[in-house]
Short mmCIF file of C-alpha atoms and ligand atoms in Angstrom, two decimals:
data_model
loop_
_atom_site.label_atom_id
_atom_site.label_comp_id
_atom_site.label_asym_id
_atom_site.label_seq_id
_atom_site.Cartn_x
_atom_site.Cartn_y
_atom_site.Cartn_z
CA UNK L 1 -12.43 28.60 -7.72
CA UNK L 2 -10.67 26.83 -10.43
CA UNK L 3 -9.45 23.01 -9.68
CA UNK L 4 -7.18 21.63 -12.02
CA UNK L 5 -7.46 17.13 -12.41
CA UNK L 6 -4.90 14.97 -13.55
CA UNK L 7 -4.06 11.35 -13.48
CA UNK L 8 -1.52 9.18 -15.03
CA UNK L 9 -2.86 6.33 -16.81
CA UNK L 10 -6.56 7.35 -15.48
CA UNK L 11 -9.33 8.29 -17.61
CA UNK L 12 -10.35 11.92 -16.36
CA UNK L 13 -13.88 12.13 -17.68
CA UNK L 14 -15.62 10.36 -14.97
CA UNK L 15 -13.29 12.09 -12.29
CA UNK L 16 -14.76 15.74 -13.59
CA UNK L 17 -18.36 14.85 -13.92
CA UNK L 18 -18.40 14.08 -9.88
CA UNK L 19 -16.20 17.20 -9.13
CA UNK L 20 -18.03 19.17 -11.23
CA UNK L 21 -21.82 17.49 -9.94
CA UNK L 22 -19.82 18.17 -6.14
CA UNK L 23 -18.74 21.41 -6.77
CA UNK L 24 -21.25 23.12 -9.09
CA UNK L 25 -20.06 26.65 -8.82
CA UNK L 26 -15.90 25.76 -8.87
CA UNK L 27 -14.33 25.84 -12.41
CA UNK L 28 -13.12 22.00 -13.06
CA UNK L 29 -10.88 21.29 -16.06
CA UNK L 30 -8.49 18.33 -17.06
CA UNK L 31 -4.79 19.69 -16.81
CA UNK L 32 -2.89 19.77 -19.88
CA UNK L 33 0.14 21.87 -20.64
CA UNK L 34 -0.58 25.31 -20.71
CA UNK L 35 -3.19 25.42 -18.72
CA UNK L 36 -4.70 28.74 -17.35
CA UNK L 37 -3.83 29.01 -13.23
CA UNK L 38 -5.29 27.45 -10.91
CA UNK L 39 -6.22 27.02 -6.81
CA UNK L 40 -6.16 23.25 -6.39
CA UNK L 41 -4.62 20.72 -8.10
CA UNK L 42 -6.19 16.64 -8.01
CA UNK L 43 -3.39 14.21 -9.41
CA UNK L 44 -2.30 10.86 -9.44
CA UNK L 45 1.54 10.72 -10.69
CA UNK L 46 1.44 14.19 -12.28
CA UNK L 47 4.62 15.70 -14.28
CA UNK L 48 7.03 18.70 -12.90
CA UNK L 49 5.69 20.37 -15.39
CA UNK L 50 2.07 20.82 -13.92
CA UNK L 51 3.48 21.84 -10.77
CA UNK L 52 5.65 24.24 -12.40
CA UNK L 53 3.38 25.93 -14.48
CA UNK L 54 0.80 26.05 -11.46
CA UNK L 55 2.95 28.65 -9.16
CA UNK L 56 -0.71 29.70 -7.61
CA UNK L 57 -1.80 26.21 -6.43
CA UNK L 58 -3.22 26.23 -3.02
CA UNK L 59 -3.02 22.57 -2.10
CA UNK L 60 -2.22 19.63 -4.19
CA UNK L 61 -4.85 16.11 -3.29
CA UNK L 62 -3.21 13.07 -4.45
CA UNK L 63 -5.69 10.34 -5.65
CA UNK L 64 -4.34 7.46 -3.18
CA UNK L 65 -2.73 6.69 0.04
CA UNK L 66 1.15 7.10 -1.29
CA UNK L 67 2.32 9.84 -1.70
CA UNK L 68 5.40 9.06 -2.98
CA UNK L 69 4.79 10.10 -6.65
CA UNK L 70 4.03 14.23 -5.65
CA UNK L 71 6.95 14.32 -2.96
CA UNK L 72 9.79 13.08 -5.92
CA UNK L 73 8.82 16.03 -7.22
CA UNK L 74 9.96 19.87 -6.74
CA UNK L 75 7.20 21.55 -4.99
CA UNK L 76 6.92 25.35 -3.62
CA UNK L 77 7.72 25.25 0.23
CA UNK L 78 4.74 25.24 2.19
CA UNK L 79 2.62 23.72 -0.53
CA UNK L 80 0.05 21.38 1.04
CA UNK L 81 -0.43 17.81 0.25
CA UNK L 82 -3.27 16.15 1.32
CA UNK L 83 -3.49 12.15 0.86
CA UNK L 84 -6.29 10.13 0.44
CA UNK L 85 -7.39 8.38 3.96
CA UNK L 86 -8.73 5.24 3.18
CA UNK L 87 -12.03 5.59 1.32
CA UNK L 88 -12.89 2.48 0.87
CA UNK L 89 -9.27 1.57 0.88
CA UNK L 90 -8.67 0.12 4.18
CA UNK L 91 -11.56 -2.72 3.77
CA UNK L 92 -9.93 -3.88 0.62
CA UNK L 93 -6.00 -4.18 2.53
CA UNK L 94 -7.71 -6.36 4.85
CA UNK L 95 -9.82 -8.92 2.24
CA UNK L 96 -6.61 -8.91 0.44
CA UNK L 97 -3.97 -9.60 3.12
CA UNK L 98 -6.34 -11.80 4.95
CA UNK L 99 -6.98 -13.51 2.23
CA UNK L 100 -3.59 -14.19 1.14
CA UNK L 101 -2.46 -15.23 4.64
CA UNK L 102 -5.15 -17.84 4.73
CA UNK L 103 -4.43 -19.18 1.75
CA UNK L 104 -0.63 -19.82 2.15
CA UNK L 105 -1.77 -21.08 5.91
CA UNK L 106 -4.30 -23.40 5.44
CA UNK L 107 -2.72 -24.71 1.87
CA UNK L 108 -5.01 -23.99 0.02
CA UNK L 109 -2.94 -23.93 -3.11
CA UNK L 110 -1.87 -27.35 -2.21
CA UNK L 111 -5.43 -28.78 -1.87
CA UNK L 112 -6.23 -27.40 -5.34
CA UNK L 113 -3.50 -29.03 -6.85
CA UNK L 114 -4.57 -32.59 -5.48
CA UNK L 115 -8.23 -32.05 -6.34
CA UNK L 116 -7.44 -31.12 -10.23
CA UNK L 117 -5.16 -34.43 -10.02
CA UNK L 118 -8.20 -36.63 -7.91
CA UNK L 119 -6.62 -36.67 -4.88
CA UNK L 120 -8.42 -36.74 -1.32
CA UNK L 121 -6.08 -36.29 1.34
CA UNK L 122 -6.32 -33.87 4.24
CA UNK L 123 -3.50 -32.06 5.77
CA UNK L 124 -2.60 -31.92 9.00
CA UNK L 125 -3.43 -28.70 10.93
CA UNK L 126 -1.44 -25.92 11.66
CA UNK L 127 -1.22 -24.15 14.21
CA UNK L 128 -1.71 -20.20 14.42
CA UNK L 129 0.70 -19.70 17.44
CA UNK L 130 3.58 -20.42 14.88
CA UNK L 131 2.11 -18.03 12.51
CA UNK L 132 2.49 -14.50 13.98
CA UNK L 133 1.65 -11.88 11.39
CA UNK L 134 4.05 -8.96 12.03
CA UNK L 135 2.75 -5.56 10.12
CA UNK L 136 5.26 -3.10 8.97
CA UNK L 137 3.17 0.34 8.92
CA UNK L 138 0.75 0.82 11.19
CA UNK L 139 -1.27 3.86 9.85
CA UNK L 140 -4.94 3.79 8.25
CA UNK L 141 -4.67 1.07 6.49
CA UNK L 142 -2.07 -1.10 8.53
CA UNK L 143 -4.36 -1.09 11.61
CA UNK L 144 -7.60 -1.73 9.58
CA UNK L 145 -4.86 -5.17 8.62
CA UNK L 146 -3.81 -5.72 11.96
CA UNK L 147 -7.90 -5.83 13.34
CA UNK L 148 -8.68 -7.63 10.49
CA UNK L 149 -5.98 -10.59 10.59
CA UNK L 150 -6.33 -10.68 14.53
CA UNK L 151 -10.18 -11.60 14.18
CA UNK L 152 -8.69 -14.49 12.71
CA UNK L 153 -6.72 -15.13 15.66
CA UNK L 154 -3.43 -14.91 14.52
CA UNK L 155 -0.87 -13.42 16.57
CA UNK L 156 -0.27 -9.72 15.73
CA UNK L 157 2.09 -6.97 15.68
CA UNK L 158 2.85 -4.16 14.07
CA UNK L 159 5.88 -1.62 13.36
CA UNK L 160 5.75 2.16 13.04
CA UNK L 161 8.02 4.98 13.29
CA UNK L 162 6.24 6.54 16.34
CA UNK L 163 5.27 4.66 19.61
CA UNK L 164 1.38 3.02 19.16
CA UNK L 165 -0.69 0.85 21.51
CA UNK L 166 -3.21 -1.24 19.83
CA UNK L 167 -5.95 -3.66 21.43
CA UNK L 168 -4.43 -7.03 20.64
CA UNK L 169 -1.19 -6.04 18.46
CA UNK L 170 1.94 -6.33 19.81
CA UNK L 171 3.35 -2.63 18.86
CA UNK L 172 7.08 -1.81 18.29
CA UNK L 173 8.39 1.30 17.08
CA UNK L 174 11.94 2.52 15.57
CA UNK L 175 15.08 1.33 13.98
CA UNK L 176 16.19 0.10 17.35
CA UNK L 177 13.13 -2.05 17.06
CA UNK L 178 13.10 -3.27 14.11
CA UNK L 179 15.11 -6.71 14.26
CA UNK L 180 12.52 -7.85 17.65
CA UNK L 181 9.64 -7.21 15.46
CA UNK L 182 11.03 -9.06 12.72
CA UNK L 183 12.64 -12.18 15.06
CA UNK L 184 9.10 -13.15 16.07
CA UNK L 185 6.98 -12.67 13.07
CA UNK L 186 6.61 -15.68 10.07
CA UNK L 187 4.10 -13.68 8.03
CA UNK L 188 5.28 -9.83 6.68
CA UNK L 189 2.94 -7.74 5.58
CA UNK L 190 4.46 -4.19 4.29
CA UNK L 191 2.43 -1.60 4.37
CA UNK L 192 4.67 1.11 4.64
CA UNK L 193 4.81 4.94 2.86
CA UNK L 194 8.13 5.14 0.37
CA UNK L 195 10.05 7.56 2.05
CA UNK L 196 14.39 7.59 1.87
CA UNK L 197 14.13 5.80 5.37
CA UNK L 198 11.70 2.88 4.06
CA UNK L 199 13.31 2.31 0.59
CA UNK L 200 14.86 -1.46 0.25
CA UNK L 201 13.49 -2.28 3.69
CA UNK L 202 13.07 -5.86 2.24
CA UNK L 203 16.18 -6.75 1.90
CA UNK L 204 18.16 -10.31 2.84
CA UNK L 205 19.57 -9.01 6.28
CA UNK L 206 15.63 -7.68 7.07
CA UNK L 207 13.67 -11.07 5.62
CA UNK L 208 16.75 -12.74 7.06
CA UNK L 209 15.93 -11.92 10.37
CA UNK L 210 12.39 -13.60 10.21
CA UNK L 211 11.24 -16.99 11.38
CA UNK L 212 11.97 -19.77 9.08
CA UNK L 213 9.33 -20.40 6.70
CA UNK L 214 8.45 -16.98 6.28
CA UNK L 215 5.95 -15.48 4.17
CA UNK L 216 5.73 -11.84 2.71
CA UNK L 217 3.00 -9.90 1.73
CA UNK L 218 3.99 -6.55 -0.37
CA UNK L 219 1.38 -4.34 -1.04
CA UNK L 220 3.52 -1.03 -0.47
CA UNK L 221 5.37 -0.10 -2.71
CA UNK L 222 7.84 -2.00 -5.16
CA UNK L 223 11.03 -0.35 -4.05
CA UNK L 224 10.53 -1.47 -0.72
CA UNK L 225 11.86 -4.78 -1.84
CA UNK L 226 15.25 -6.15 -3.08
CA UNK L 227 14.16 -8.12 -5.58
CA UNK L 228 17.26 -10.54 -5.77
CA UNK L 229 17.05 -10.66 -2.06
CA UNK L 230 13.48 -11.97 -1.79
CA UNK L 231 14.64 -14.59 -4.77
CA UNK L 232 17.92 -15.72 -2.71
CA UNK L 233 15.89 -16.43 0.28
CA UNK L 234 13.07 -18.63 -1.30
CA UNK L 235 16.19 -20.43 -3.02
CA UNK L 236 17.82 -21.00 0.31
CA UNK L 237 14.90 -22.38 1.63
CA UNK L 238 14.51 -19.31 4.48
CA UNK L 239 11.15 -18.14 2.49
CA UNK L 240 8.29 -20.43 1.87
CA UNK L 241 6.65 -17.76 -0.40
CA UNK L 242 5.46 -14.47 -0.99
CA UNK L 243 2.55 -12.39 -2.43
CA UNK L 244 3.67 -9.72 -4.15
CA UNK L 245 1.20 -6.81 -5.17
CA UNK L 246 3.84 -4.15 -6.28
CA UNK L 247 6.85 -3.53 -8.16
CA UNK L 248 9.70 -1.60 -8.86
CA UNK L 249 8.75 -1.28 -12.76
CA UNK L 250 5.36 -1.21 -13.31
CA UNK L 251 3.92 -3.00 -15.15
CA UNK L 252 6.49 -5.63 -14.65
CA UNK L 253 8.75 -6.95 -17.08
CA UNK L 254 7.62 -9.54 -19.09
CA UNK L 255 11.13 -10.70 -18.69
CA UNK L 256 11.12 -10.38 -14.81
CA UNK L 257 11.97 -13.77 -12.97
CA UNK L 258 8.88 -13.22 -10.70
CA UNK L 259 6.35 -13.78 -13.84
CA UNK L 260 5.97 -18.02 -13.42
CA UNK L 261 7.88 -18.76 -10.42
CA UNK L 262 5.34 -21.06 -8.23
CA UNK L 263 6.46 -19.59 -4.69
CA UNK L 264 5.03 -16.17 -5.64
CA UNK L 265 1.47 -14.87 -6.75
CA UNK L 266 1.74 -11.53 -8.57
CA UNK L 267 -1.43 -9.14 -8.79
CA UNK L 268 -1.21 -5.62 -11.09
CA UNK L 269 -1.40 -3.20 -8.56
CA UNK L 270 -4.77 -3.88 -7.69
CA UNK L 271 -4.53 -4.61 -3.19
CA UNK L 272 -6.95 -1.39 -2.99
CA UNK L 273 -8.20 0.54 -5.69
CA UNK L 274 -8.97 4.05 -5.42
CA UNK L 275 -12.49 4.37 -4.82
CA UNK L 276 -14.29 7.35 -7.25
CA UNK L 277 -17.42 8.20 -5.18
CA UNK L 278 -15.45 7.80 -1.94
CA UNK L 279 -12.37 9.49 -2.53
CA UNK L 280 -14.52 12.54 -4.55
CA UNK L 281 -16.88 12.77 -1.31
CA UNK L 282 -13.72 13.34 0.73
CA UNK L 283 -11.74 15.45 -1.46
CA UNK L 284 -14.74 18.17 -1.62
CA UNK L 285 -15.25 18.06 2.23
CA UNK L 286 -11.24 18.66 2.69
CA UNK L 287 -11.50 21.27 0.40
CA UNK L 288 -14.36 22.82 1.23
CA UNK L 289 -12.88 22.85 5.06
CA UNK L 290 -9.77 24.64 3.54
CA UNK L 291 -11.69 27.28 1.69
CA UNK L 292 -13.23 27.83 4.76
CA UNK L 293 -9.67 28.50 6.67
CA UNK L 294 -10.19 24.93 8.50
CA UNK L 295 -7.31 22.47 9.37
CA UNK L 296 -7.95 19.27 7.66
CA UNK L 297 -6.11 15.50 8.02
CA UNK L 298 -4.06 13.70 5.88
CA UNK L 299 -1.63 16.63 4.92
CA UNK L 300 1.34 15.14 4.55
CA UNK L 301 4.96 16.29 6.43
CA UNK L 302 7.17 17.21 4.17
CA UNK L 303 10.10 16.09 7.08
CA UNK L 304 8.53 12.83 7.20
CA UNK L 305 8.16 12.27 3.20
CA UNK L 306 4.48 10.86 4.17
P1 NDP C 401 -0.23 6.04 6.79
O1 NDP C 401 0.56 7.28 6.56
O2 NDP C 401 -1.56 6.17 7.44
O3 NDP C 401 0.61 5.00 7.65
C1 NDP C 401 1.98 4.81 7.45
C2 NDP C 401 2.52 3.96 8.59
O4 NDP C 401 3.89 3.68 8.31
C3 NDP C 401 2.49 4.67 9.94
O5 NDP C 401 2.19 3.77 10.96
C4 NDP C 401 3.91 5.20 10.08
O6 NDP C 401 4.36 5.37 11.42
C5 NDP C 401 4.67 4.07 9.45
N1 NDP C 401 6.01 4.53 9.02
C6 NDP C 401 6.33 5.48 8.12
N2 NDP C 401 7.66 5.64 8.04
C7 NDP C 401 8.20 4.77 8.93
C8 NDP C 401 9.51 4.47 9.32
N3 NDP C 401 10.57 5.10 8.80
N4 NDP C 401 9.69 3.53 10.27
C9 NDP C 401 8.65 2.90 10.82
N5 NDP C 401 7.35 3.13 10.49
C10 NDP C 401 7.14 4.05 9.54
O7 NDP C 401 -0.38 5.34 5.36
P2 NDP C 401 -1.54 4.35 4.85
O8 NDP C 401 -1.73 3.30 5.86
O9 NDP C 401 -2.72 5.14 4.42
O10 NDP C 401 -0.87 3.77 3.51
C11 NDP C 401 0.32 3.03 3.57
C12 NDP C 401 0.88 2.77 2.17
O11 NDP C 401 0.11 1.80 1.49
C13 NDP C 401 0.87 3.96 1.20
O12 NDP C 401 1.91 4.86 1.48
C14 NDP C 401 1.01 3.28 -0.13
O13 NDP C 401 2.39 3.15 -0.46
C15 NDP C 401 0.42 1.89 0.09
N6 NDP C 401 -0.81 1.69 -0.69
C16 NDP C 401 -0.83 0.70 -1.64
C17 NDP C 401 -1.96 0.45 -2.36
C18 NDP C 401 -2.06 -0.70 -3.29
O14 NDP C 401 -3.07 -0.86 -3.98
N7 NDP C 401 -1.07 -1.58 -3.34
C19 NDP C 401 -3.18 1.27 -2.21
C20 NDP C 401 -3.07 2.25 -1.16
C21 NDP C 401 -1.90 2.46 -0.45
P3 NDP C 401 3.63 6.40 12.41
O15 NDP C 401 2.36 5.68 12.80
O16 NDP C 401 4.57 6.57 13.51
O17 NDP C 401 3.38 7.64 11.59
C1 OXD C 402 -2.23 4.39 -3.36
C2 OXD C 402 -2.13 3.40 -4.41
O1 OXD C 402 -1.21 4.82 -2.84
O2 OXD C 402 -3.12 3.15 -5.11
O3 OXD C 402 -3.37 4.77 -3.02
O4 OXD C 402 -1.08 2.77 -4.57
#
């Protein structure tokens, strides 16, 4: 068995000396152009060029959650694509959305600022009925949030394309409920696949529609957002803030207005890293199961885009 690894913007090296300590018989090489054929392909972000010069692949595992960057691409119908399922993934969503939430909540930014300027001064509380944290995408990692932020006892709920029930999450599900879910929530968390039905699902009419004072919490993907939109809002007064994890152009800009503007905090892409001993221990036992002729999760619908 031959397995092919690629990553954009990863070094390989450590990547092949678990596949290759995993997989001691299997043939494990970096992919560069030209490469001889072979069975599986492991990429983060690869070029159309791998997949076209790989016309014997037998599943492609993408090294994260989103899938987006393999299904842009032209792939051979019928081609499986397995995602990563959390991994160590979902535990790191919920320290950073938790923590982000509580931070904007209990002002903590505030309290900062009047301790560096020798001020004592408490504020008064708030209270967590008028904070309902609404959770677009309820999948692995959006229901490791939801748990996560309603142990905090925050009011919950949660968006997905298909009907869900959830212990303590008030669930809604399709475009037709979309603007309930949004009337009643102050805090937005998107956690949401890009697909050509999720693309600019920020947007002003979307944040419009949520309480006043509302916070949002991207850790998606970039082109979920309108940008301008999210700007227009803070300006109006609508938004009190938002954390923003990741961006249409990554890295951003240097000349991007969300570098230095005090209502946001901006982190590189970092909400959940991919995990190597994790994500190699599942990547083996999927494809072990599929050498074996067994069905495994995570392989992604090509109708759905995720
Ligand atoms: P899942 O596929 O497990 O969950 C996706 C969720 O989104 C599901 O609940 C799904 O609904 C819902 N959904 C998809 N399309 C729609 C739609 N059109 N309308 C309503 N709901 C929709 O994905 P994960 O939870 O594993 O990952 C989510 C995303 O997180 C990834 O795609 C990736 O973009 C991002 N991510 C970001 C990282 C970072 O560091 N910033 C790291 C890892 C992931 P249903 O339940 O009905 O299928
Ligand atoms: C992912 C990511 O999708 O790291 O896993 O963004």
């Amino acid at each position: 068995m031959r397995i092919l690894i690629y990553g954009a913007g990863m070094r390989v090296e450590p990547w092949l000396a678990d596949l290759r300590a995993a997989l001691p018989t299997a043939d494990v090489a970096e992919w560069t152009p030209g490469a001889a054929p072979a069975d599986y392909a492991i990429v983060w972000a690869p070029p159309q060029q791998l997949i076209d010069e790989q016309p014997g692949l037998r599943a492609i595992f993408n090294l994260g959650a989103g899938v987006d960057p393999v299904m842009k691409l032209r792939l051979p119908a019928g081609l499986p694509v397995v995602r990563m399922e959390d991994a160590g993934m979902a535990v790191q969503m919920a320290e950073y959305v938790c923590h982000a939430l509580i931070r904007h909540f209990r002002e903590l930014d505030g309290y900062e600022h009047d301790m560096r300027a020798r001020r004592w001064g408490v504020r008064k509380p708030r209270e967590r009925k008028d904070w309902p944290v609404g959770i677009l995408g309820l999948g692995v990692l959006g229901q490791r949030v939801a748990r996560a932020v309603a142990s905090f006892e925050f009011p919950v709920r949660g968006w997905s394309r298909t009907p869900r029930v959830m212990d303590g999450v008030e669930c809604f599900a399709g475009p037709d409920q979309l603007d309930a879910f949004l009337a009643g929530t102050r805090v937005l968390v998107c956690l949401l696949p890009l697909t050509a039905d999720t693309a600019d699902i920020l947007n002003r009419r979307t944040l419009g529609r949520l309480l006043p004072g509302a916070y949002l919490i991207n850790i998606a993907r970039g082109a979920h957002l309108v940008d301008d939109d999210l700007l227009a809002l803070l300006d109006s007064g609508h938004m009190a803030g938002a954390t923003l994890d990741v961006f249409r152009t990554e890295p951003l800009p240097l000349d991007h207005p969300f570098w230095g503007d005090a209502r946001i905090t901006l982190t590189p892409h970092g909400a959940a890293r991919t995990l190597r001993e994790a994500s190699v221990t599942q990547i083996v036992g999927k494809l072990v199961a599929l050498e074996r002729g067994e069905p495994v999760a995570g392989v992604v619908d090509p109708t759905r885009g995720y």
